[in-house]
Coordinates of C-alpha atoms in Angstrom, one line a residue:
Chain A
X1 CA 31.2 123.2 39.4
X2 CA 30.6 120.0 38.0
X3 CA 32.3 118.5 34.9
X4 CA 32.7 115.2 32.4
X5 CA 35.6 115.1 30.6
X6 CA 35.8 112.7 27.5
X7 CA 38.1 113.2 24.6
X8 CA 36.5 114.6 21.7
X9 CA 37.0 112.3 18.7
X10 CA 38.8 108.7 18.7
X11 CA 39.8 106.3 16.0
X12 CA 40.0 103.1 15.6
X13 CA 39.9 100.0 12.9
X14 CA 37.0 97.4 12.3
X15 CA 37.9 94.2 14.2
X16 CA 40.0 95.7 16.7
X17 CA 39.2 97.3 20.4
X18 CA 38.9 100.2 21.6
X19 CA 38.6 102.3 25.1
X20 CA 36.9 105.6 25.8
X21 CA 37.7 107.3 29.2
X22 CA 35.7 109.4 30.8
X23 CA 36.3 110.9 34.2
X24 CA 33.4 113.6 36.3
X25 CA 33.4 115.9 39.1
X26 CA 30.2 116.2 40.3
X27 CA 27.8 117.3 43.4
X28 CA 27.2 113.6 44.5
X29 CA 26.9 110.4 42.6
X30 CA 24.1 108.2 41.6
X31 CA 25.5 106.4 38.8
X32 CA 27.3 106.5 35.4
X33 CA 25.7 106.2 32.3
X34 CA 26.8 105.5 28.7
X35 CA 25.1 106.7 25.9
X36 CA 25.8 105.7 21.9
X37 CA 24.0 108.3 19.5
X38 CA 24.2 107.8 15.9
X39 CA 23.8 111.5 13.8
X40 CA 20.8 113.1 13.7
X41 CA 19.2 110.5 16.3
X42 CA 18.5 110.5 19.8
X43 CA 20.5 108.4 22.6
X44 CA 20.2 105.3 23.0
X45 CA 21.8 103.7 26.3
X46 CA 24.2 101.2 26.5
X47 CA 25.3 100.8 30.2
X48 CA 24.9 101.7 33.7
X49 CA 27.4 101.8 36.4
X50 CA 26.6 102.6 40.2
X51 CA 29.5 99.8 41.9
X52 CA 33.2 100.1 41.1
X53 CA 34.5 97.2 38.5
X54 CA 33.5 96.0 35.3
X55 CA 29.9 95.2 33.8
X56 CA 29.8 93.3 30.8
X57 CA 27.6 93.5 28.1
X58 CA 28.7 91.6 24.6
X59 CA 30.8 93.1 22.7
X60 CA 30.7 96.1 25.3
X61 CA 32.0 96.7 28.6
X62 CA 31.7 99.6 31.0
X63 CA 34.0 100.4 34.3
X64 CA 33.9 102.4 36.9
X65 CA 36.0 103.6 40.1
X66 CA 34.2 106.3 42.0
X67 CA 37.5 107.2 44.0
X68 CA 38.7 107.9 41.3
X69 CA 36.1 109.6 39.9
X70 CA 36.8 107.6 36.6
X71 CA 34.6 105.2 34.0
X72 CA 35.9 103.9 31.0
X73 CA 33.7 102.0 27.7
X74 CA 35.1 99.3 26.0
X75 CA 34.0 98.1 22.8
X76 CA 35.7 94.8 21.2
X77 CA 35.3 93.6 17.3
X78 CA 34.7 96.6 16.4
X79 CA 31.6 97.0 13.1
X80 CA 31.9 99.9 10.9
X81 CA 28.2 100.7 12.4
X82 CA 30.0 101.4 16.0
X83 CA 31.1 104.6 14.7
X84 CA 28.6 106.8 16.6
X85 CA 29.4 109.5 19.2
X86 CA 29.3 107.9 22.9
X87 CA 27.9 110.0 25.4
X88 CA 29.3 109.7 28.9
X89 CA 26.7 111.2 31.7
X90 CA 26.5 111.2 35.4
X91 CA 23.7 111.3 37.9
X92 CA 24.3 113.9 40.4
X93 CA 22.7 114.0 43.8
X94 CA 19.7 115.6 43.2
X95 CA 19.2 112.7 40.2
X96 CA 20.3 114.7 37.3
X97 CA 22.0 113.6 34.5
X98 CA 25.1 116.1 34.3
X99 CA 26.3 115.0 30.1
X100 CA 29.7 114.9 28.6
X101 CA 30.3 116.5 25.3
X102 CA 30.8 112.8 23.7
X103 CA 33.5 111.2 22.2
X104 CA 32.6 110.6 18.6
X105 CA 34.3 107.0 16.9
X106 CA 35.5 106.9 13.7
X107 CA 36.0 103.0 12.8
X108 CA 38.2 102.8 9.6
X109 CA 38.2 99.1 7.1
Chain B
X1 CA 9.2 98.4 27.1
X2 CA 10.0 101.8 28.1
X3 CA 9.1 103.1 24.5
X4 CA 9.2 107.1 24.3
X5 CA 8.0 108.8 21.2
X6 CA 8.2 112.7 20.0
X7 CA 5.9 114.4 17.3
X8 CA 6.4 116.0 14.8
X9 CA 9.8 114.4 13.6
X10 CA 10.6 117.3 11.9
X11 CA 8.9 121.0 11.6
X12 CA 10.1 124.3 9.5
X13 CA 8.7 127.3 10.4
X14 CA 8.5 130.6 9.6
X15 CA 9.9 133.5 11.8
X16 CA 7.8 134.5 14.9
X17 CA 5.6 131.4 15.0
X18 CA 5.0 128.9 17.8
X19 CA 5.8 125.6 17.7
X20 CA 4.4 122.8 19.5
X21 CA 6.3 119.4 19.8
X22 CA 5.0 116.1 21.9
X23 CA 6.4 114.0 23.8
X24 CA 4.8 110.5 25.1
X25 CA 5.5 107.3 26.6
X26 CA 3.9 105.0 25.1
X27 CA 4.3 101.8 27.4
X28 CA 5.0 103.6 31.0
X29 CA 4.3 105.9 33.5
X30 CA 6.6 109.3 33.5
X31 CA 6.5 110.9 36.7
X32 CA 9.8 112.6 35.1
X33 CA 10.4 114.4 31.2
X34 CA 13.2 116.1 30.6
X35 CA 13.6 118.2 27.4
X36 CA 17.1 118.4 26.2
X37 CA 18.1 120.7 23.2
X38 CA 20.9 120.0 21.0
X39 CA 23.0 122.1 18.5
X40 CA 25.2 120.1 15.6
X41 CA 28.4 119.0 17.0
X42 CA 27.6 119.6 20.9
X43 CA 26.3 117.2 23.9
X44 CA 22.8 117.2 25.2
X45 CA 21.9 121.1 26.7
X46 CA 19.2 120.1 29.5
X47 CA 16.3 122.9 29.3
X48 CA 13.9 122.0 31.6
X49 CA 12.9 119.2 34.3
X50 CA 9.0 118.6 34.6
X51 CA 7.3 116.2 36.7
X52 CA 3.3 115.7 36.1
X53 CA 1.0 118.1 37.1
X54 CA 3.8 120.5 38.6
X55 CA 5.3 123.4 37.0
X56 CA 8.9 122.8 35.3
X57 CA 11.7 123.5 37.0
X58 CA 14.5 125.4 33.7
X59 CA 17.7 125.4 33.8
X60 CA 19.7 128.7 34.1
X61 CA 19.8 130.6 30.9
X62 CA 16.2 129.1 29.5
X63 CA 13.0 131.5 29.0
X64 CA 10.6 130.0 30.7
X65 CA 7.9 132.2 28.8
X66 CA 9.8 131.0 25.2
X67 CA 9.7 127.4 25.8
X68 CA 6.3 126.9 27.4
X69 CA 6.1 123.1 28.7
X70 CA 2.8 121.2 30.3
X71 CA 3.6 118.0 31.8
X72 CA -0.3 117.5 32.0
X73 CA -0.7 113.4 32.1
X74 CA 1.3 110.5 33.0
X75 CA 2.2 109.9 29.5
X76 CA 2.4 113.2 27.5
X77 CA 4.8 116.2 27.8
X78 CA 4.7 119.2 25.4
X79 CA 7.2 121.7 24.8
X80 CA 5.9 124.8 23.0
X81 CA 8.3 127.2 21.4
X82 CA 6.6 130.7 21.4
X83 CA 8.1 133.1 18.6
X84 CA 10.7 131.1 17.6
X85 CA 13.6 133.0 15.7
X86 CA 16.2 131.2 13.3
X87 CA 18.6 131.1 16.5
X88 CA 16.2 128.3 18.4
X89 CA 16.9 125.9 14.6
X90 CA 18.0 122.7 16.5
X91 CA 17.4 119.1 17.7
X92 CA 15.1 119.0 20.2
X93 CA 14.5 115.7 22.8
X94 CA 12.8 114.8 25.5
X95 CA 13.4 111.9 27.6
X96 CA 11.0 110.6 30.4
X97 CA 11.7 108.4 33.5
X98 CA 10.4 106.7 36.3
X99 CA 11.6 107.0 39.7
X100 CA 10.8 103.6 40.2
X101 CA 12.9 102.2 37.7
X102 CA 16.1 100.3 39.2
X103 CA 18.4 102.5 37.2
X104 CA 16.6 105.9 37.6
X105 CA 17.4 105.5 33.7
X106 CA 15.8 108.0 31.3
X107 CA 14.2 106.7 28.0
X108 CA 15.1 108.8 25.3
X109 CA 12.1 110.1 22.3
X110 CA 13.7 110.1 18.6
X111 CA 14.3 113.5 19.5
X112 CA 12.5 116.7 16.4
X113 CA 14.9 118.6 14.3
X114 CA 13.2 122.4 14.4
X115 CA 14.1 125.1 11.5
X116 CA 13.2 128.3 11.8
X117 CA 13.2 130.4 8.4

């Protein structure tokens, strides 16, 4: 079957950085997505990843390494209005997004 | 660009009525909607795949005959909820694509919060 596994809920302090892993079994590949939703709003996207390495984008960064079936989201300088739930989701081979349960960021003062 | 929107924002309703939400882009083409339901807490549920002027293709586990969906134009989806029941209460969004966008990225509506009394 296929699968995204993200951790559930992270923590982390205003100013300081912080890494969300994500890693997917899934029938083919056609990219890597990251998603940040705020409560009670849609998501809205943040990054795109279909090449291993890093893309950089400000204060956040997304990686990927397909052999690994792995993708992580880095976000620096962390603002109290990061804390959001970040949605990691994968497009399979028939271009469907297969979605992660999300990782939701608490950022503390 | 790539601007999706979704009416109503919100909607109650009463038990065993039908609910009709929209879904358009407003500055692009969607040969591709997707309508995604989600409950408080959870990820995105995909319920259906429609591209225009096709029939939708559900997911496993979705009435087709509860959650109508026309994908009539280029620019407007609707999803209809027919008899909804307190259970179908939740956040409902659509997204719509292109298949000609570089990314094959979806554009995400502000999504409808549905209660059903």
């Amino acid at each position: 079957g296929q699968n995204i596994d993200q951790p559930t809920e992270m923590t982390a302090t205003e100013g300081a950085i912080v890494q969300i892993n994500c890693t997917y079994q899934t029938s083919g590949f056609n990219g890597l997505f990251w998603y940040q939703q705020h409560a009670g709003e849609a998501p809205t996207f943040l990054s795109y990843n279909v090449l291993d390495g890093l893309e950089e984008k400000g204060r956040f960064s997304s990686f990927l390494s397909r052999s690994k079936g792995y993708s992580y989201l880095l976000l620096k300088e962390l603002q109290m209005k990061d804390s959001a739930s970040y949605l990691c989701a994968v497009m399979d081979s028939n271009y469907q997004l297969i979605w992660g349960a999300g990782t939701k960021l608490i950022i503390k003062p | 660009g790539a601007v999706v929107s979704q009416h109503p924002s919100w909607v109650i309703c009463k038990s065993g009525t039908s609910v009709k939400i929209e879904c358009r882009s407003l500055d692009f083409q969607a040969t591709t909607m997707f309508w995604y339901r989600q409950f408080p807490k959870q990820s995105l549920m995909l319920m259906a795949t429609s591209n225009e002027g096709s029939k939708a293709t559900y997911e496993q586990g979705v009435e087709k005959d509860k959650f109508l969906i026309n994908h009539a134009s280029l620019t407007l989806s609707t999803l209809t909820v027919t008899s909804a029941h307190p259970e179908d209460s939740s956040f409902y969004i659509c997204s719509a694509g292109n298949r000609d966008f570089s990314y094959n990225e979806q554009f995400f509506g502000p999504g409808t919060r549905l209660t059903v009394l």
